[in-house]
Amino acid sequence: MTSDELSPEIGALLASLTEQAPSNDAAAVFAAALAARAAQPLQSPPIDTEVSAFARAIDDVHRTVEQLRTSDWKRRCVNGLNVGQLVGHLIGTQLSMAAELGLQATAATSTDHVESTRQAIADGAATTPIEAASQFARVSAVLIDHLSQLDSAGLAAPSRFGTIEGDIRFILMFRVFELWTHDNDLRAAVGLARVEPDADRLWMMTRTVMPLVGRMGGDRLRIVLTGPGGGVWPASGDEVATIAVDATAFCRRAANRMTIDDLQADITGDAAAARQTLGALAELALD
């Protein structure tokens, strides 16, 4: 079995069993034993599906929008949008996804992620938080009702979302990233605490993004993601560096919401190659 065929779970197990250098120093042996031991039991693969992960991401956004007030609507938020406009954008992305799945006609003429929702952005700015929460919930329910009826073959069917192409499972996980990111954009704008994905969502998010990281130069790196959703991805070619970083922080970098310095990644080996991949990681963000 080659390194690129190892699952991140097996990679984590092998990493925890790495042989340590012999020593007669009892304190050093004890410290090495603790360091080599897995920090927590390996996370089992989720028993639910990408549809469930998408539904929970929707629920998070809906709960946030329900907490917004009219006085929040014109607060500056992100990407030149205020709070009301960003909520409109999120409604627009749900409508776009419904159109891509053939659930309604599409009126979008642009493939740009933000421009394709420009009418929804304007509508969001003109509505109220209560009305927007209702609209978001209504179109989201249509999506979840349809997606929940798909079997394994249906979820494996080719689809697209704007310029993103892949099977429906892949599209759903990109949407999970987007909803989580913009949920926290909204929360930051109005002073609410961050919300993070549950462990099962993080597991699916990291497993979705890591193959893409490999194609961006990450195939030369050994990447260790710690905490829920973590694992070890060995280099598939000649290893030049190792990156160890929290899985949630890594996903925030992929969503273009965390700088490389704020990642607090532990890098050994070729730091320039590691930072180049971490820099490119933000290109995956939909924004």
CSV table of C-alpha atoms in Angstrom, one decimal:
chain,number,residue,atom,x,y,z
A,1,MET,CA,0.0,0.0,0.0
A,2,THR,CA,1.4,3.4,-1.0
A,3,SER,CA,1.2,6.5,1.1
A,4,ASP,CA,-1.5,8.1,-1.1
A,5,GLU,CA,-3.7,5.1,-0.6
A,6,LEU,CA,-3.7,5.4,3.2
A,7,SER,CA,-6.8,6.8,4.8
A,8,PRO,CA,-6.3,9.8,7.1
A,9,GLU,CA,-7.5,7.6,10.0
A,10,ILE,CA,-4.8,4.9,9.3
A,11,GLY,CA,-2.3,7.7,8.8
A,12,ALA,CA,-3.1,9.1,12.2
A,13,LEU,CA,-2.8,5.6,13.8
A,14,LEU,CA,0.6,5.1,12.1
A,15,ALA,CA,1.8,8.5,13.3
A,16,SER,CA,0.9,7.7,16.9
A,17,LEU,CA,2.9,4.5,16.7
A,18,THR,CA,6.1,6.1,15.3
A,19,GLU,CA,9.2,4.5,16.9
A,20,GLN,CA,11.0,6.9,19.3
A,21,ALA,CA,14.8,7.2,19.7
A,22,PRO,CA,16.1,5.1,22.6
A,23,SER,CA,16.9,7.0,25.8
A,24,ASN,CA,18.0,6.2,29.3
A,25,ASP,CA,16.4,9.4,30.6
A,26,ALA,CA,13.2,8.3,32.3
A,27,ALA,CA,11.6,11.8,32.0
A,28,ALA,CA,12.4,11.9,28.3
A,29,VAL,CA,10.9,8.5,27.7
A,30,PHE,CA,7.8,9.5,29.6
A,31,ALA,CA,7.5,12.7,27.6
A,32,ALA,CA,8.0,10.8,24.3
A,33,ALA,CA,5.4,8.3,25.3
A,34,LEU,CA,2.8,11.0,26.0
A,35,ALA,CA,3.7,12.8,22.7
A,36,ALA,CA,3.4,9.6,20.6
A,37,ARG,CA,0.0,8.7,22.1
A,38,ALA,CA,-3.0,9.8,20.2
A,39,ALA,CA,-4.5,12.9,21.8
A,40,GLN,CA,-8.0,11.4,21.5
A,41,PRO,CA,-9.6,8.3,20.1
A,42,LEU,CA,-9.7,8.3,16.3
A,43,GLN,CA,-13.0,9.7,15.1
A,44,SER,CA,-15.2,7.2,13.4
A,45,PRO,CA,-16.7,8.1,10.0
A,46,PRO,CA,-20.1,9.7,10.3
A,47,ILE,CA,-23.2,7.5,10.0
A,48,ASP,CA,-25.2,10.3,8.4
A,49,THR,CA,-24.8,11.8,4.9
A,50,GLU,CA,-23.8,15.0,3.2
A,51,VAL,CA,-27.5,15.9,3.0
A,52,SER,CA,-27.7,15.8,6.8
A,53,ALA,CA,-24.6,18.0,7.1
A,54,PHE,CA,-26.1,20.5,4.7
A,55,ALA,CA,-29.4,20.5,6.6
A,56,ARG,CA,-27.5,21.2,9.9
A,57,ALA,CA,-25.6,24.1,8.2
A,58,ILE,CA,-28.9,25.5,7.0
A,59,ASP,CA,-30.3,25.3,10.6
A,60,ASP,CA,-27.3,27.2,11.9
A,61,VAL,CA,-27.9,30.0,9.4
A,62,HIS,CA,-31.6,30.1,10.0
A,63,ARG,CA,-31.1,30.4,13.8
A,64,THR,CA,-28.7,33.3,13.2
A,65,VAL,CA,-31.0,35.2,10.9
A,66,GLU,CA,-33.8,34.7,13.4
A,67,GLN,CA,-31.7,36.6,16.0
A,68,LEU,CA,-31.1,39.6,13.7
A,69,ARG,CA,-32.9,42.8,14.2
A,70,THR,CA,-34.0,45.6,11.8
A,71,SER,CA,-31.3,47.8,13.3
A,72,ASP,CA,-28.7,45.2,12.2
A,73,TRP,CA,-29.7,45.1,8.6
A,74,LYS,CA,-27.5,47.9,7.3
A,75,ARG,CA,-24.4,47.0,9.4
A,76,ARG,CA,-21.3,46.5,7.3
A,77,CYS,CA,-20.6,42.8,6.9
A,78,VAL,CA,-18.2,41.3,4.3
A,79,ASN,CA,-17.3,41.6,0.6
A,80,GLY,CA,-18.8,45.0,0.4
A,81,LEU,CA,-22.2,43.7,1.5
A,82,ASN,CA,-24.2,44.8,4.6
A,83,VAL,CA,-26.0,42.3,6.8
A,84,GLY,CA,-29.3,42.4,4.9
A,85,GLN,CA,-27.6,42.1,1.5
A,86,LEU,CA,-25.6,39.0,2.7
A,87,VAL,CA,-28.8,37.4,4.0
A,88,GLY,CA,-30.2,38.1,0.5
A,89,HIS,CA,-27.2,36.5,-1.1
A,90,LEU,CA,-27.7,33.4,1.0
A,91,ILE,CA,-31.3,33.2,-0.1
A,92,GLY,CA,-30.1,33.6,-3.7
A,93,THR,CA,-27.6,30.8,-3.4
A,94,GLN,CA,-30.3,28.5,-2.2
A,95,LEU,CA,-32.5,29.6,-5.1
A,96,SER,CA,-29.6,29.0,-7.5
A,97,MET,CA,-29.0,25.5,-6.2
A,98,ALA,CA,-32.7,24.7,-6.5
A,99,ALA,CA,-32.5,25.9,-10.2
A,100,GLU,CA,-29.4,23.8,-10.8
A,101,LEU,CA,-31.3,20.7,-9.5
A,102,GLY,CA,-34.2,21.4,-11.8
A,103,LEU,CA,-36.6,22.4,-9.0
A,104,GLN,CA,-37.3,25.8,-10.4
A,105,ALA,CA,-36.5,28.1,-13.4
A,106,THR,CA,-33.4,30.1,-13.2
A,107,ALA,CA,-33.2,33.8,-13.8
A,108,ALA,CA,-29.5,34.2,-13.3
A,109,THR,CA,-27.4,35.3,-16.3
A,110,SER,CA,-24.0,35.5,-14.6
A,111,THR,CA,-21.7,32.6,-13.6
A,112,ASP,CA,-20.0,34.9,-11.0
A,113,HIS,CA,-20.9,33.6,-7.5
A,114,VAL,CA,-22.0,37.0,-6.1
A,115,GLU,CA,-23.3,38.6,-9.4
A,116,SER,CA,-25.6,35.6,-10.0
A,117,THR,CA,-27.4,36.5,-6.8
A,118,ARG,CA,-27.5,40.3,-7.3
A,119,GLN,CA,-31.3,40.4,-7.5
A,120,ALA,CA,-31.6,38.4,-4.3
A,121,ILE,CA,-29.1,40.7,-2.6
A,122,ALA,CA,-31.2,43.7,-3.5
A,123,ASP,CA,-34.4,41.9,-2.3
A,124,GLY,CA,-32.7,41.0,0.9
A,125,ALA,CA,-31.7,44.7,1.6
A,126,ALA,CA,-35.3,45.7,1.0
A,127,THR,CA,-36.9,43.1,3.3
A,128,THR,CA,-37.0,42.5,7.1
A,129,PRO,CA,-35.2,40.0,9.2
A,130,ILE,CA,-38.4,38.1,9.9
A,131,GLU,CA,-39.4,38.0,6.2
A,132,ALA,CA,-35.8,37.0,5.2
A,133,ALA,CA,-35.7,34.1,7.8
A,134,SER,CA,-39.0,32.9,6.4
A,135,GLN,CA,-37.8,33.0,2.8
A,136,PHE,CA,-34.5,31.3,3.6
A,137,ALA,CA,-36.4,28.5,5.5
A,138,ARG,CA,-38.9,28.1,2.7
A,139,VAL,CA,-36.5,27.6,-0.2
A,140,SER,CA,-34.2,25.5,2.0
A,141,ALA,CA,-37.0,23.2,2.9
A,142,VAL,CA,-37.6,22.6,-0.9
A,143,LEU,CA,-34.0,21.7,-1.3
A,144,ILE,CA,-33.8,19.3,1.7
A,145,ASP,CA,-37.1,17.6,0.7
A,146,HIS,CA,-35.7,16.9,-2.7
A,147,LEU,CA,-32.2,15.9,-1.6
A,148,SER,CA,-33.5,13.6,1.2
A,149,GLN,CA,-35.3,11.5,-1.5
A,150,LEU,CA,-32.1,10.8,-3.4
A,151,ASP,CA,-30.5,7.4,-3.0
A,152,SER,CA,-26.7,6.7,-3.2
A,153,ALA,CA,-26.8,6.8,-7.0
A,154,GLY,CA,-28.8,10.0,-7.0
A,155,LEU,CA,-26.2,11.7,-4.7
A,156,ALA,CA,-23.5,10.5,-7.0
A,157,ALA,CA,-25.1,12.1,-10.0
A,158,PRO,CA,-23.1,15.0,-11.7
A,159,SER,CA,-24.2,18.5,-10.8
A,160,ARG,CA,-22.9,22.0,-10.7
A,161,PHE,CA,-23.2,25.1,-8.6
A,162,GLY,CA,-22.1,28.2,-10.5
A,163,THR,CA,-18.6,27.3,-11.7
A,164,ILE,CA,-18.2,24.4,-9.3
A,165,GLU,CA,-18.8,20.9,-10.9
A,166,GLY,CA,-18.9,17.5,-9.2
A,167,ASP,CA,-21.3,15.0,-7.9
A,168,ILE,CA,-24.1,16.2,-5.7
A,169,ARG,CA,-22.3,15.0,-2.5
A,170,PHE,CA,-19.3,17.2,-3.5
A,171,ILE,CA,-21.5,20.2,-4.2
A,172,LEU,CA,-23.3,19.8,-0.9
A,173,MET,CA,-20.0,20.0,1.0
A,174,PHE,CA,-19.0,23.1,-0.8
A,175,ARG,CA,-22.3,24.6,0.3
A,176,VAL,CA,-21.7,23.5,3.9
A,177,PHE,CA,-18.4,25.5,3.7
A,178,GLU,CA,-20.2,28.5,2.3
A,179,LEU,CA,-23.1,28.5,4.8
A,180,TRP,CA,-20.8,28.0,7.8
A,181,THR,CA,-18.5,30.9,6.5
A,182,HIS,CA,-21.3,33.4,5.9
A,183,ASP,CA,-23.1,32.4,9.1
A,184,ASN,CA,-20.1,33.6,11.0
A,185,ASP,CA,-19.7,36.6,8.8
A,186,LEU,CA,-23.2,37.6,9.9
A,187,ARG,CA,-22.5,36.8,13.5
A,188,ALA,CA,-19.3,38.8,13.6
A,189,ALA,CA,-21.1,41.8,12.1
A,190,VAL,CA,-23.7,41.9,14.9
A,191,GLY,CA,-21.5,40.8,17.8
A,192,LEU,CA,-22.7,37.2,18.2
A,193,ALA,CA,-20.3,34.4,19.2
A,194,ARG,CA,-18.9,32.1,16.4
A,195,VAL,CA,-20.5,28.8,15.8
A,196,GLU,CA,-18.4,25.9,14.5
A,197,PRO,CA,-19.4,22.7,12.6
A,198,ASP,CA,-20.0,19.5,14.7
A,199,ALA,CA,-17.4,16.8,14.5
A,200,ASP,CA,-19.3,14.8,11.8
A,201,ARG,CA,-19.5,17.9,9.5
A,202,LEU,CA,-15.8,18.6,10.1
A,203,TRP,CA,-15.0,15.0,9.2
A,204,MET,CA,-16.8,15.4,5.8
A,205,MET,CA,-15.4,18.9,5.2
A,206,THR,CA,-11.8,17.9,5.7
A,207,ARG,CA,-12.2,14.7,3.5
A,208,THR,CA,-13.8,16.9,0.8
A,209,VAL,CA,-11.0,19.6,0.8
A,210,MET,CA,-7.9,17.4,1.2
A,211,PRO,CA,-7.9,15.9,-2.3
A,212,LEU,CA,-8.1,19.4,-3.7
A,213,VAL,CA,-5.2,20.5,-1.5
A,214,GLY,CA,-3.1,17.6,-3.0
A,215,ARG,CA,-3.6,19.0,-6.5
A,216,MET,CA,-2.5,22.4,-5.3
A,217,GLY,CA,1.0,21.3,-4.3
A,218,GLY,CA,0.0,19.6,-1.1
A,219,ASP,CA,1.0,16.2,-2.4
A,220,ARG,CA,4.5,17.0,-1.3
A,221,LEU,CA,3.4,17.7,2.3
A,222,ARG,CA,2.5,15.5,5.2
A,223,ILE,CA,-0.6,17.3,6.6
A,224,VAL,CA,-1.7,16.6,10.2
A,225,LEU,CA,-5.1,18.0,11.1
A,226,THR,CA,-5.8,17.8,14.9
A,227,GLY,CA,-9.1,17.8,16.8
A,228,PRO,CA,-12.5,16.8,15.5
A,229,GLY,CA,-12.5,16.0,11.8
A,230,GLY,CA,-8.7,15.5,11.9
A,231,GLY,CA,-6.4,12.8,10.5
A,232,VAL,CA,-3.0,12.5,8.9
A,233,TRP,CA,-2.5,12.8,5.1
A,234,PRO,CA,0.9,11.5,4.2
A,235,ALA,CA,2.7,13.0,1.2
A,236,SER,CA,2.0,11.0,-2.0
A,237,GLY,CA,5.5,11.9,-3.4
A,238,ASP,CA,8.8,13.0,-2.0
A,239,GLU,CA,7.9,14.6,1.4
A,240,VAL,CA,9.3,18.1,1.8
A,241,ALA,CA,7.5,19.4,4.8
A,242,THR,CA,4.9,18.6,7.5
A,243,ILE,CA,2.1,20.9,8.5
A,244,ALA,CA,0.2,20.3,11.8
A,245,VAL,CA,-2.8,22.5,12.5
A,246,ASP,CA,-6.2,22.4,14.0
A,247,ALA,CA,-8.8,21.0,11.6
A,248,THR,CA,-11.3,23.8,12.2
A,249,ALA,CA,-8.6,26.5,11.6
A,250,PHE,CA,-7.6,24.7,8.4
A,251,CYS,CA,-11.1,24.8,7.1
A,252,ARG,CA,-11.4,28.5,8.0
A,253,ARG,CA,-8.2,29.1,5.9
A,254,ALA,CA,-9.9,27.1,3.0
A,255,ALA,CA,-12.9,29.5,3.4
A,256,ASN,CA,-10.6,32.5,3.2
A,257,ARG,CA,-11.4,33.6,6.7
A,258,MET,CA,-8.1,33.1,8.4
A,259,THR,CA,-4.6,34.4,7.6
A,260,ILE,CA,-1.7,32.0,7.4
A,261,ASP,CA,-0.1,33.6,10.5
A,262,ASP,CA,-3.4,33.3,12.5
A,263,LEU,CA,-3.5,29.6,11.7
A,264,GLN,CA,-0.7,29.0,14.2
A,265,ALA,CA,0.4,25.9,12.1
A,266,ASP,CA,3.4,23.9,13.2
A,267,ILE,CA,5.6,23.6,10.1
A,268,THR,CA,8.7,21.5,9.9
A,269,GLY,CA,10.9,21.1,6.8
A,270,ASP,CA,10.5,23.3,3.7
A,271,ALA,CA,8.5,26.2,5.2
A,272,ALA,CA,8.3,28.0,1.9
A,273,ALA,CA,6.5,25.0,0.2
A,274,ALA,CA,4.2,24.7,3.2
A,275,ARG,CA,3.3,28.4,3.2
A,276,GLN,CA,2.8,28.3,-0.6
A,277,THR,CA,0.1,25.6,-0.2
A,278,LEU,CA,-1.5,27.3,2.8
A,279,GLY,CA,-1.6,30.5,0.7
A,280,ALA,CA,-3.2,28.8,-2.2
A,281,LEU,CA,-5.8,27.1,0.1
A,282,ALA,CA,-7.8,30.3,0.2
A,283,GLU,CA,-8.4,30.1,-3.5
A,284,LEU,CA,-10.9,27.3,-2.8
A,285,ALA,CA,-13.3,29.8,-1.1
A,286,LEU,CA,-16.5,30.6,-3.0
A,287,ASP,CA,-16.8,34.2,-1.7
